[in-house]
Amino acid sequence: SIKGYEQEIEKAATSEELYQIKVKYLGKKGLISGLNKQLKDVPNEDKKEFGMKLGELRNGFEALFNSKETEIAKSELDAKLEKEALDITMEGFPLSAGSQHPIMSIYYEIADIFGSMGFEVAVGPEVELDRYNFEMLNIPQEHPARDMQDTFYISDEVVMRTHTSPVQARVMESKEPPIKIIAPGKVYRCDYDITHTPMFHQVEGLLVDKNVTFADLKGTLTTFIQRMFGSGVPVRFRPSFFPFTEPSAEVDMGCTICGSKGCRVCKGTGWIEILGSGMCNDELYRHAGYEPGIYSGFAFGMGIERIAMLKYGIGDLRSFFENNLKFLRQF
Ligand code: PHE
């Protein structure tokens, strides 16, 4: 019977189902609309009653339909809101900030120590003239020291600097003593194995003034090493050769290597070289245009990676440059 709509509306669960019911009864070909069309064929005396019944039927349908429509709209909205709800108590993803590279941390430690002794920071170019990298440092053409350092040549006159020592020459050329500087930076040598990478970092030091002696060199470098590695660390100065210093000394420290598994005395002699140094060769003053016989001074150079390896107990130099976050996050 046409009263079936009551049950149908009652059972409708979605607005789509409800809409289909509306079509079925009130649509153009709907059941109630069909009755409307029959009205004209009803005998006149019955028309009034038929019309009233039809009106009631339509009103009944619409009342039921509207209340169901409100009910479904509400429950559908509730479901939608529930589904889209934002759980503001949910934990977010942690944002990881970058951190300082261990080479930089060690450099800042070095710079702090020399800074506290009154050294200032100077810099020079990484792409350097042969003149500063070699000539001015008393390393002429054909000098065997040029082979000692496997140089990357850009052209006959231009090289990737093989050490930070050219900054010495540049600073001396630009000013008269007193000079008291460190010069950090990248240096380049054509070499690659467990203890060599084609790019690494050095810190140069230069002090030129009147009456500077070898004792000043020893005192300065001993202080540096003991501030860096501990006040009890033994330090030894061993005669050596560099074309730009005379006399020259390599500086060793008694080594204990400390890592995550504790500390151990390093292999071999128990000493490890960490610095090259010496009293500035008079040739450098001559190149700088200083009047002879007035000034004396010392210079030194060290590899930052080597110091970092000793300090952190790292075995493979190459790990500094592989950008492995597991490695880098340890520092
Ligand atoms: N430039 C030298 C090197 O790279 C180190 C050094 C610097 C030695 C200053 C003496 C004085 O090996």
mmCIF file of C-alpha atoms and ligand atoms in Angstrom:
data_model
loop_
_atom_site.group_PDB
_atom_site.id
_atom_site.type_symbol
_atom_site.label_atom_id
_atom_site.label_comp_id
_atom_site.label_asym_id
_atom_site.label_seq_id
_atom_site.Cartn_x
_atom_site.Cartn_y
_atom_site.Cartn_z
ATOM 1 C CA SER A 1 0.000 0.000 0.000
ATOM 2 C CA ILE A 2 0.960 3.599 -0.375
ATOM 3 C CA LYS A 3 1.402 3.790 3.400
ATOM 4 C CA GLY A 4 4.554 1.698 2.828
ATOM 5 C CA TYR A 5 6.494 4.947 2.815
ATOM 6 C CA GLU A 6 6.376 5.073 6.613
ATOM 7 C CA GLN A 7 8.408 1.932 6.949
ATOM 8 C CA GLU A 8 10.684 2.858 4.076
ATOM 9 C CA ILE A 9 11.524 6.242 5.558
ATOM 10 C CA GLU A 10 12.034 4.679 8.951
ATOM 11 C CA LYS A 11 14.546 2.203 7.492
ATOM 12 C CA ALA A 12 16.520 4.733 5.435
ATOM 13 C CA ALA A 13 20.034 5.015 6.764
ATOM 14 C CA THR A 14 21.662 7.577 4.450
ATOM 15 C CA SER A 15 20.607 10.810 2.813
ATOM 16 C CA GLU A 16 21.001 9.064 -0.544
ATOM 17 C CA GLU A 17 18.527 6.330 0.401
ATOM 18 C CA LEU A 18 16.161 9.000 1.683
ATOM 19 C CA TYR A 19 16.408 10.897 -1.567
ATOM 20 C CA GLN A 20 15.492 7.772 -3.544
ATOM 21 C CA ILE A 21 12.326 7.433 -1.439
ATOM 22 C CA LYS A 22 11.402 11.016 -2.196
ATOM 23 C CA VAL A 23 11.783 10.304 -5.906
ATOM 24 C CA LYS A 24 9.678 7.170 -5.576
ATOM 25 C CA TYR A 25 6.726 9.059 -3.989
ATOM 26 C CA LEU A 26 6.989 12.703 -4.964
ATOM 27 C CA GLY A 27 8.990 12.523 -8.184
ATOM 28 C CA LYS A 28 7.362 13.224 -11.564
ATOM 29 C CA LYS A 29 6.381 9.574 -11.909
ATOM 30 C CA GLY A 30 6.095 9.107 -8.152
ATOM 31 C CA LEU A 31 3.235 7.338 -6.437
ATOM 32 C CA ILE A 32 1.787 10.395 -4.747
ATOM 33 C CA SER A 33 2.212 12.497 -7.867
ATOM 34 C CA GLY A 34 0.377 9.695 -9.730
ATOM 35 C CA LEU A 35 -2.584 10.046 -7.397
ATOM 36 C CA ASN A 36 -2.584 13.778 -8.012
ATOM 37 C CA LYS A 37 -3.039 13.126 -11.711
ATOM 38 C CA GLN A 38 -5.972 10.757 -11.009
ATOM 39 C CA LEU A 39 -7.852 13.610 -9.304
ATOM 40 C CA LYS A 40 -9.280 14.901 -12.561
ATOM 41 C CA ASP A 41 -10.929 11.510 -13.277
ATOM 42 C CA VAL A 42 -12.592 11.285 -9.858
ATOM 43 C CA PRO A 43 -16.364 12.005 -9.985
ATOM 44 C CA ASN A 44 -17.150 15.487 -8.830
ATOM 45 C CA GLU A 45 -18.971 14.458 -5.654
ATOM 46 C CA ASP A 46 -15.923 12.471 -4.489
ATOM 47 C CA LYS A 47 -13.338 15.056 -5.503
ATOM 48 C CA LYS A 48 -13.346 16.925 -2.217
ATOM 49 C CA GLU A 49 -12.745 13.891 -0.067
ATOM 50 C CA PHE A 50 -10.160 12.465 -2.432
ATOM 51 C CA GLY A 51 -8.368 15.806 -2.443
ATOM 52 C CA MET A 52 -8.337 16.004 1.349
ATOM 53 C CA LYS A 53 -7.039 12.453 1.696
ATOM 54 C CA LEU A 54 -4.369 13.222 -0.847
ATOM 55 C CA GLY A 55 -3.377 16.356 1.075
ATOM 56 C CA GLU A 56 -3.126 14.404 4.317
ATOM 57 C CA LEU A 57 -1.083 11.757 2.623
ATOM 58 C CA ARG A 58 1.331 14.332 1.234
ATOM 59 C CA ASN A 59 1.565 16.187 4.563
ATOM 60 C CA GLY A 60 2.141 12.935 6.412
ATOM 61 C CA PHE A 61 4.860 11.971 4.003
ATOM 62 C CA GLU A 62 6.545 15.335 4.206
ATOM 63 C CA ALA A 63 6.431 15.516 7.997
ATOM 64 C CA LEU A 64 7.986 12.110 8.366
ATOM 65 C CA PHE A 65 10.438 12.785 5.578
ATOM 66 C CA ASN A 66 11.591 16.108 7.049
ATOM 67 C CA SER A 67 12.178 14.778 10.502
ATOM 68 C CA LYS A 68 14.087 11.825 9.113
ATOM 69 C CA GLU A 69 16.082 14.147 6.901
ATOM 70 C CA THR A 70 17.122 16.258 9.905
ATOM 71 C CA GLU A 71 18.040 13.142 11.848
ATOM 72 C CA ILE A 72 20.186 11.711 9.048
ATOM 73 C CA ALA A 73 21.875 15.058 8.354
ATOM 74 C CA LYS A 74 22.835 15.306 11.997
ATOM 75 C CA SER A 75 24.221 11.791 12.259
ATOM 76 C CA GLU A 76 26.079 12.159 8.975
ATOM 77 C CA LEU A 77 27.621 15.421 10.179
ATOM 78 C CA ASP A 78 28.600 13.794 13.482
ATOM 79 C CA ALA A 79 30.274 10.937 11.625
ATOM 80 C CA LYS A 80 32.103 13.348 9.348
ATOM 81 C CA LEU A 81 33.341 15.473 12.238
ATOM 82 C CA GLU A 82 34.451 12.391 14.106
ATOM 83 C CA LYS A 83 36.408 11.180 11.117
ATOM 84 C CA GLU A 84 38.076 14.511 10.464
ATOM 85 C CA ALA A 85 38.764 15.286 14.102
ATOM 86 C CA LEU A 86 42.240 16.596 14.851
ATOM 87 C CA ASP A 87 43.801 14.926 17.852
ATOM 88 C CA ILE A 88 45.715 17.822 19.304
ATOM 89 C CA THR A 89 47.157 15.594 22.027
ATOM 90 C CA MET A 90 48.950 13.434 19.435
ATOM 91 C CA GLU A 91 52.737 13.677 19.563
ATOM 92 C CA GLY A 92 54.369 15.478 16.637
ATOM 93 C CA PHE A 93 57.451 14.488 14.723
ATOM 94 C CA PRO A 94 60.590 15.832 16.387
ATOM 95 C CA LEU A 95 62.400 18.397 14.239
ATOM 96 C CA SER A 96 66.073 17.622 14.323
ATOM 97 C CA ALA A 97 68.370 20.603 14.270
ATOM 98 C CA GLY A 98 71.745 20.383 12.610
ATOM 99 C CA SER A 99 74.864 20.387 14.734
ATOM 100 C CA GLN A 100 78.443 21.451 14.460
ATOM 101 C CA HIS A 101 80.786 19.228 12.474
ATOM 102 C CA PRO A 102 83.494 17.706 14.732
ATOM 103 C CA ILE A 103 86.185 19.426 12.648
ATOM 104 C CA MET A 104 84.610 22.795 13.437
ATOM 105 C CA SER A 105 84.249 21.943 17.139
ATOM 106 C CA ILE A 106 87.943 21.087 17.342
ATOM 107 C CA TYR A 107 88.860 24.194 15.369
ATOM 108 C CA TYR A 108 86.940 26.381 17.827
ATOM 109 C CA GLU A 109 88.733 24.704 20.735
ATOM 110 C CA ILE A 110 92.078 25.424 19.070
ATOM 111 C CA ALA A 111 91.059 29.004 18.297
ATOM 112 C CA ASP A 112 89.905 29.554 21.899
ATOM 113 C CA ILE A 113 93.250 28.419 23.301
ATOM 114 C CA PHE A 114 95.343 30.568 20.967
ATOM 115 C CA GLY A 115 92.842 33.412 21.288
ATOM 116 C CA SER A 116 93.365 33.403 25.042
ATOM 117 C CA MET A 117 97.109 33.760 24.371
ATOM 118 C CA GLY A 118 96.478 36.815 22.195
ATOM 119 C CA PHE A 119 96.569 35.309 18.685
ATOM 120 C CA GLU A 120 94.227 36.770 16.078
ATOM 121 C CA VAL A 121 92.685 34.915 13.146
ATOM 122 C CA ALA A 122 93.939 35.560 9.597
ATOM 123 C CA VAL A 123 92.781 33.933 6.371
ATOM 124 C CA GLY A 124 94.079 33.444 2.855
ATOM 125 C CA PRO A 125 92.825 31.940 -0.417
ATOM 126 C CA GLU A 126 92.535 28.198 -1.035
ATOM 127 C CA VAL A 127 93.351 28.688 -4.702
ATOM 128 C CA GLU A 128 96.810 30.118 -4.236
ATOM 129 C CA LEU A 129 99.683 31.413 -6.307
ATOM 130 C CA ASP A 130 102.684 29.118 -6.547
ATOM 131 C CA ARG A 131 104.617 32.169 -5.348
ATOM 132 C CA TYR A 132 102.991 32.169 -1.882
ATOM 133 C CA ASN A 133 102.514 28.429 -1.528
ATOM 134 C CA PHE A 134 106.171 27.691 -2.424
ATOM 135 C CA GLU A 135 108.516 30.510 -3.579
ATOM 136 C CA MET A 136 108.036 32.917 -0.683
ATOM 137 C CA LEU A 137 108.373 30.016 1.733
ATOM 138 C CA ASN A 138 111.830 29.238 0.446
ATOM 139 C CA ILE A 139 110.648 26.289 -1.665
ATOM 140 C CA PRO A 140 112.011 27.145 -5.149
ATOM 141 C CA GLN A 141 111.258 25.296 -8.406
ATOM 142 C CA GLU A 142 112.872 21.855 -8.459
ATOM 143 C CA HIS A 143 112.966 21.780 -4.643
ATOM 144 C CA PRO A 144 112.220 18.226 -3.487
ATOM 145 C CA ALA A 145 109.694 19.562 -0.961
ATOM 146 C CA ARG A 146 107.374 20.183 -3.904
ATOM 147 C CA ASP A 147 107.177 16.464 -4.470
ATOM 148 C CA MET A 148 106.682 15.771 -0.769
ATOM 149 C CA GLN A 149 103.367 17.517 -1.046
ATOM 150 C CA ASP A 150 101.322 16.089 -3.874
ATOM 151 C CA THR A 151 100.150 19.338 -5.339
ATOM 152 C CA PHE A 152 96.991 19.910 -7.363
ATOM 153 C CA TYR A 153 98.051 22.341 -10.077
ATOM 154 C CA ILE A 154 95.479 24.712 -11.606
ATOM 155 C CA SER A 155 98.095 26.130 -13.983
ATOM 156 C CA ASP A 156 101.854 26.689 -13.965
ATOM 157 C CA GLU A 157 101.473 29.567 -11.513
ATOM 158 C CA VAL A 158 98.328 28.598 -9.617
ATOM 159 C CA VAL A 159 97.859 25.706 -7.185
ATOM 160 C CA MET A 160 95.358 24.493 -4.615
ATOM 161 C CA ARG A 161 97.260 25.423 -1.476
ATOM 162 C CA THR A 162 98.972 22.388 0.017
ATOM 163 C CA HIS A 163 99.255 23.945 3.491
ATOM 164 C CA THR A 164 98.181 27.085 5.349
ATOM 165 C CA SER A 165 101.766 28.408 5.415
ATOM 166 C CA PRO A 166 101.174 30.782 2.443
ATOM 167 C CA VAL A 167 99.061 32.852 4.858
ATOM 168 C CA GLN A 168 102.297 33.495 6.797
ATOM 169 C CA ALA A 169 103.851 34.992 3.683
ATOM 170 C CA ARG A 170 100.755 37.062 2.912
ATOM 171 C CA VAL A 171 100.469 38.488 6.430
ATOM 172 C CA MET A 172 104.187 39.331 6.610
ATOM 173 C CA GLU A 173 104.007 40.990 3.216
ATOM 174 C CA SER A 174 101.094 43.136 4.341
ATOM 175 C CA LYS A 175 102.388 44.409 7.675
ATOM 176 C CA GLU A 176 105.321 44.971 10.002
ATOM 177 C CA PRO A 177 105.610 43.008 13.269
ATOM 178 C CA PRO A 178 104.429 42.500 15.923
ATOM 179 C CA ILE A 179 102.454 39.708 14.275
ATOM 180 C CA LYS A 180 100.571 37.115 16.263
ATOM 181 C CA ILE A 181 98.097 35.159 14.181
ATOM 182 C CA ILE A 182 96.574 31.770 13.562
ATOM 183 C CA ALA A 183 95.336 30.914 10.085
ATOM 184 C CA PRO A 184 92.787 28.111 9.779
ATOM 185 C CA GLY A 185 91.474 26.599 6.583
ATOM 186 C CA LYS A 186 91.177 23.907 3.987
ATOM 187 C CA VAL A 187 94.259 22.537 2.251
ATOM 188 C CA TYR A 188 94.558 20.118 -0.676
ATOM 189 C CA ARG A 189 96.851 17.249 -1.535
ATOM 190 C CA CYS A 190 96.495 14.526 -4.096
ATOM 191 C CA ASP A 191 96.323 11.626 -1.682
ATOM 192 C CA TYR A 192 93.669 9.202 -0.465
ATOM 193 C CA ASP A 193 93.856 6.402 2.113
ATOM 194 C CA ILE A 194 92.956 5.701 5.738
ATOM 195 C CA THR A 195 95.070 8.644 6.984
ATOM 196 C CA HIS A 196 94.832 10.962 3.941
ATOM 197 C CA THR A 197 92.002 12.777 2.183
ATOM 198 C CA PRO A 198 92.513 15.126 -0.794
ATOM 199 C CA MET A 199 91.063 17.972 1.265
ATOM 200 C CA PHE A 200 91.771 18.448 4.951
ATOM 201 C CA HIS A 201 92.141 21.265 7.459
ATOM 202 C CA GLN A 202 95.143 22.944 9.010
ATOM 203 C CA VAL A 203 95.703 25.681 11.529
ATOM 204 C CA GLU A 204 98.831 27.728 10.970
ATOM 205 C CA GLY A 205 100.408 29.872 13.631
ATOM 206 C CA LEU A 206 102.843 32.768 13.266
ATOM 207 C CA LEU A 207 104.422 34.993 15.867
ATOM 208 C CA VAL A 208 106.993 37.592 14.805
ATOM 209 C CA ASP A 209 108.340 40.293 17.090
ATOM 210 C CA LYS A 210 111.628 41.409 18.638
ATOM 211 C CA ASN A 211 113.557 38.951 20.829
ATOM 212 C CA VAL A 212 111.337 35.923 20.187
ATOM 213 C CA THR A 213 113.231 32.738 21.076
ATOM 214 C CA PHE A 214 112.866 28.996 20.697
ATOM 215 C CA ALA A 215 111.833 28.937 24.360
ATOM 216 C CA ASP A 216 108.769 30.996 23.399
ATOM 217 C CA LEU A 217 107.929 28.448 20.717
ATOM 218 C CA LYS A 218 108.294 25.577 23.199
ATOM 219 C CA GLY A 219 106.272 27.329 25.877
ATOM 220 C CA THR A 220 103.467 28.318 23.498
ATOM 221 C CA LEU A 221 103.097 24.878 21.923
ATOM 222 C CA THR A 222 103.426 22.968 25.207
ATOM 223 C CA THR A 223 100.722 25.178 26.695
ATOM 224 C CA PHE A 224 98.521 24.563 23.664
ATOM 225 C CA ILE A 225 98.889 20.777 23.729
ATOM 226 C CA GLN A 226 98.316 20.528 27.463
ATOM 227 C CA ARG A 227 95.254 22.784 27.300
ATOM 228 C CA MET A 228 93.921 20.660 24.449
ATOM 229 C CA PHE A 229 94.688 17.177 25.764
ATOM 230 C CA GLY A 230 95.186 17.570 29.524
ATOM 231 C CA SER A 231 97.759 19.211 31.786
ATOM 232 C CA GLY A 232 99.663 15.987 32.421
ATOM 233 C CA VAL A 233 100.318 15.141 28.769
ATOM 234 C CA PRO A 234 104.052 14.759 27.960
ATOM 235 C CA VAL A 235 105.308 16.864 25.024
ATOM 236 C CA ARG A 236 108.565 16.402 23.113
ATOM 237 C CA PHE A 237 110.320 18.482 20.461
ATOM 238 C CA ARG A 238 112.170 16.514 17.805
ATOM 239 C CA PRO A 239 114.586 18.086 15.295
ATOM 240 C CA SER A 240 113.158 18.209 11.798
ATOM 241 C CA PHE A 241 113.304 20.143 8.556
ATOM 242 C CA PHE A 242 111.039 22.625 6.827
ATOM 243 C CA PRO A 243 112.373 25.016 4.159
ATOM 244 C CA PHE A 244 110.673 27.994 5.819
ATOM 245 C CA THR A 245 111.876 27.428 9.386
ATOM 246 C CA GLU A 246 115.349 27.083 10.870
ATOM 247 C CA PRO A 247 115.765 25.390 13.258
ATOM 248 C CA SER A 248 112.677 23.223 12.792
ATOM 249 C CA ALA A 249 111.004 20.849 15.194
ATOM 250 C CA GLU A 250 108.278 18.327 15.018
ATOM 251 C CA VAL A 251 106.221 18.202 18.152
ATOM 252 C CA ASP A 252 105.061 14.896 19.587
ATOM 253 C CA MET A 253 102.801 14.165 22.480
ATOM 254 C CA GLY A 254 102.785 11.070 24.631
ATOM 255 C CA CYS A 255 99.694 9.423 23.378
ATOM 256 C CA THR A 256 96.834 7.725 24.961
ATOM 257 C CA ILE A 257 93.978 7.269 22.562
ATOM 258 C CA CYS A 258 90.567 7.533 24.103
ATOM 259 C CA GLY A 259 87.438 6.234 22.461
ATOM 260 C CA SER A 260 84.047 4.840 23.447
ATOM 261 C CA LYS A 261 85.737 1.769 24.957
ATOM 262 C CA GLY A 262 88.099 3.756 27.165
ATOM 263 C CA CYS A 263 91.700 4.820 26.689
ATOM 264 C CA ARG A 264 94.823 3.036 25.487
ATOM 265 C CA VAL A 265 98.451 3.960 24.842
ATOM 266 C CA CYS A 266 98.935 4.250 21.115
ATOM 267 C CA LYS A 267 100.973 1.811 19.082
ATOM 268 C CA GLY A 268 104.712 2.019 18.410
ATOM 269 C CA THR A 269 106.854 4.443 20.367
ATOM 270 C CA GLY A 270 104.023 5.786 22.502
ATOM 271 C CA TRP A 271 104.580 9.215 20.924
ATOM 272 C CA ILE A 272 102.526 10.738 18.171
ATOM 273 C CA GLU A 273 103.411 13.701 16.003
ATOM 274 C CA ILE A 274 100.859 16.459 16.095
ATOM 275 C CA LEU A 275 102.602 19.639 14.930
ATOM 276 C CA GLY A 276 105.280 20.977 12.625
ATOM 277 C CA SER A 277 107.090 24.072 13.837
ATOM 278 C CA GLY A 278 110.250 26.137 13.804
ATOM 279 C CA MET A 279 111.865 29.549 14.035
ATOM 280 C CA CYS A 280 111.034 31.594 10.929
ATOM 281 C CA ASN A 281 113.734 31.348 8.297
ATOM 282 C CA ASP A 282 115.431 34.702 7.537
ATOM 283 C CA GLU A 283 114.408 34.148 3.904
ATOM 284 C CA LEU A 284 110.800 34.920 4.905
ATOM 285 C CA TYR A 285 111.772 38.285 6.403
ATOM 286 C CA ARG A 286 113.735 39.075 3.257
ATOM 287 C CA HIS A 287 110.722 38.245 1.060
ATOM 288 C CA ALA A 288 108.514 40.381 3.326
ATOM 289 C CA GLY A 289 110.881 43.319 2.930
ATOM 290 C CA TYR A 290 111.769 43.590 6.634
ATOM 291 C CA GLU A 291 115.092 45.140 7.556
ATOM 292 C CA PRO A 292 117.405 42.235 8.398
ATOM 293 C CA GLY A 293 118.463 41.442 11.948
ATOM 294 C CA ILE A 294 115.575 43.129 13.756
ATOM 295 C CA TYR A 295 112.881 40.530 14.089
ATOM 296 C CA SER A 296 112.660 36.931 15.151
ATOM 297 C CA GLY A 297 109.669 34.643 15.362
ATOM 298 C CA PHE A 298 108.259 31.188 15.113
ATOM 299 C CA ALA A 299 105.647 29.382 13.068
ATOM 300 C CA PHE A 300 103.739 26.168 13.445
ATOM 301 C CA GLY A 301 101.173 24.140 11.567
ATOM 302 C CA MET A 302 98.848 21.345 12.548
ATOM 303 C CA GLY A 303 96.184 19.168 10.967
ATOM 304 C CA ILE A 304 92.777 19.610 12.589
ATOM 305 C CA GLU A 305 91.636 16.095 11.574
ATOM 306 C CA ARG A 306 94.628 14.513 13.282
ATOM 307 C CA ILE A 307 93.830 16.307 16.511
ATOM 308 C CA ALA A 308 90.154 15.365 16.231
ATOM 309 C CA MET A 309 91.096 11.713 15.612
ATOM 310 C CA LEU A 310 93.282 11.652 18.715
ATOM 311 C CA LYS A 311 90.801 13.483 20.848
ATOM 312 C CA TYR A 312 87.778 11.395 19.828
ATOM 313 C CA GLY A 313 89.570 8.087 19.154
ATOM 314 C CA ILE A 314 88.639 7.929 15.453
ATOM 315 C CA GLY A 315 90.555 5.432 13.311
ATOM 316 C CA ASP A 316 89.649 6.417 9.756
ATOM 317 C CA LEU A 317 90.200 10.000 8.635
ATOM 318 C CA ARG A 318 87.768 9.539 5.775
ATOM 319 C CA SER A 319 84.803 9.231 8.166
ATOM 320 C CA PHE A 320 84.876 13.018 8.679
ATOM 321 C CA PHE A 321 83.870 13.587 5.070
ATOM 322 C CA GLU A 322 81.415 10.791 4.316
ATOM 323 C CA ASN A 323 78.452 12.660 5.843
ATOM 324 C CA ASN A 324 77.245 9.565 7.640
ATOM 325 C CA LEU A 325 74.794 10.975 10.178
ATOM 326 C CA LYS A 326 75.270 8.035 12.546
ATOM 327 C CA PHE A 327 78.928 9.013 12.767
ATOM 328 C CA LEU A 328 78.375 12.770 12.938
ATOM 329 C CA ARG A 329 75.626 12.641 15.568
ATOM 330 C CA GLN A 330 78.079 11.237 18.115
ATOM 331 C CA PHE A 331 79.766 14.585 18.611
HETATM 332 N N1 PHE B 1 103.295 23.715 6.514
HETATM 333 C C1 PHE B 1 103.873 22.560 7.168
HETATM 334 C C2 PHE B 1 103.135 21.303 6.662
HETATM 335 O O1 PHE B 1 102.066 21.426 6.109
HETATM 336 C C3 PHE B 1 103.741 22.647 8.661
HETATM 337 C C4 PHE B 1 104.522 23.756 9.263
HETATM 338 C C5 PHE B 1 103.970 25.002 9.449
HETATM 339 C C6 PHE B 1 105.844 23.573 9.662
HETATM 340 C C7 PHE B 1 104.718 26.024 10.004
HETATM 341 C C8 PHE B 1 106.587 24.566 10.243
HETATM 342 C C9 PHE B 1 106.016 25.792 10.402
HETATM 343 O O2 PHE B 1 103.611 20.210 6.815
#
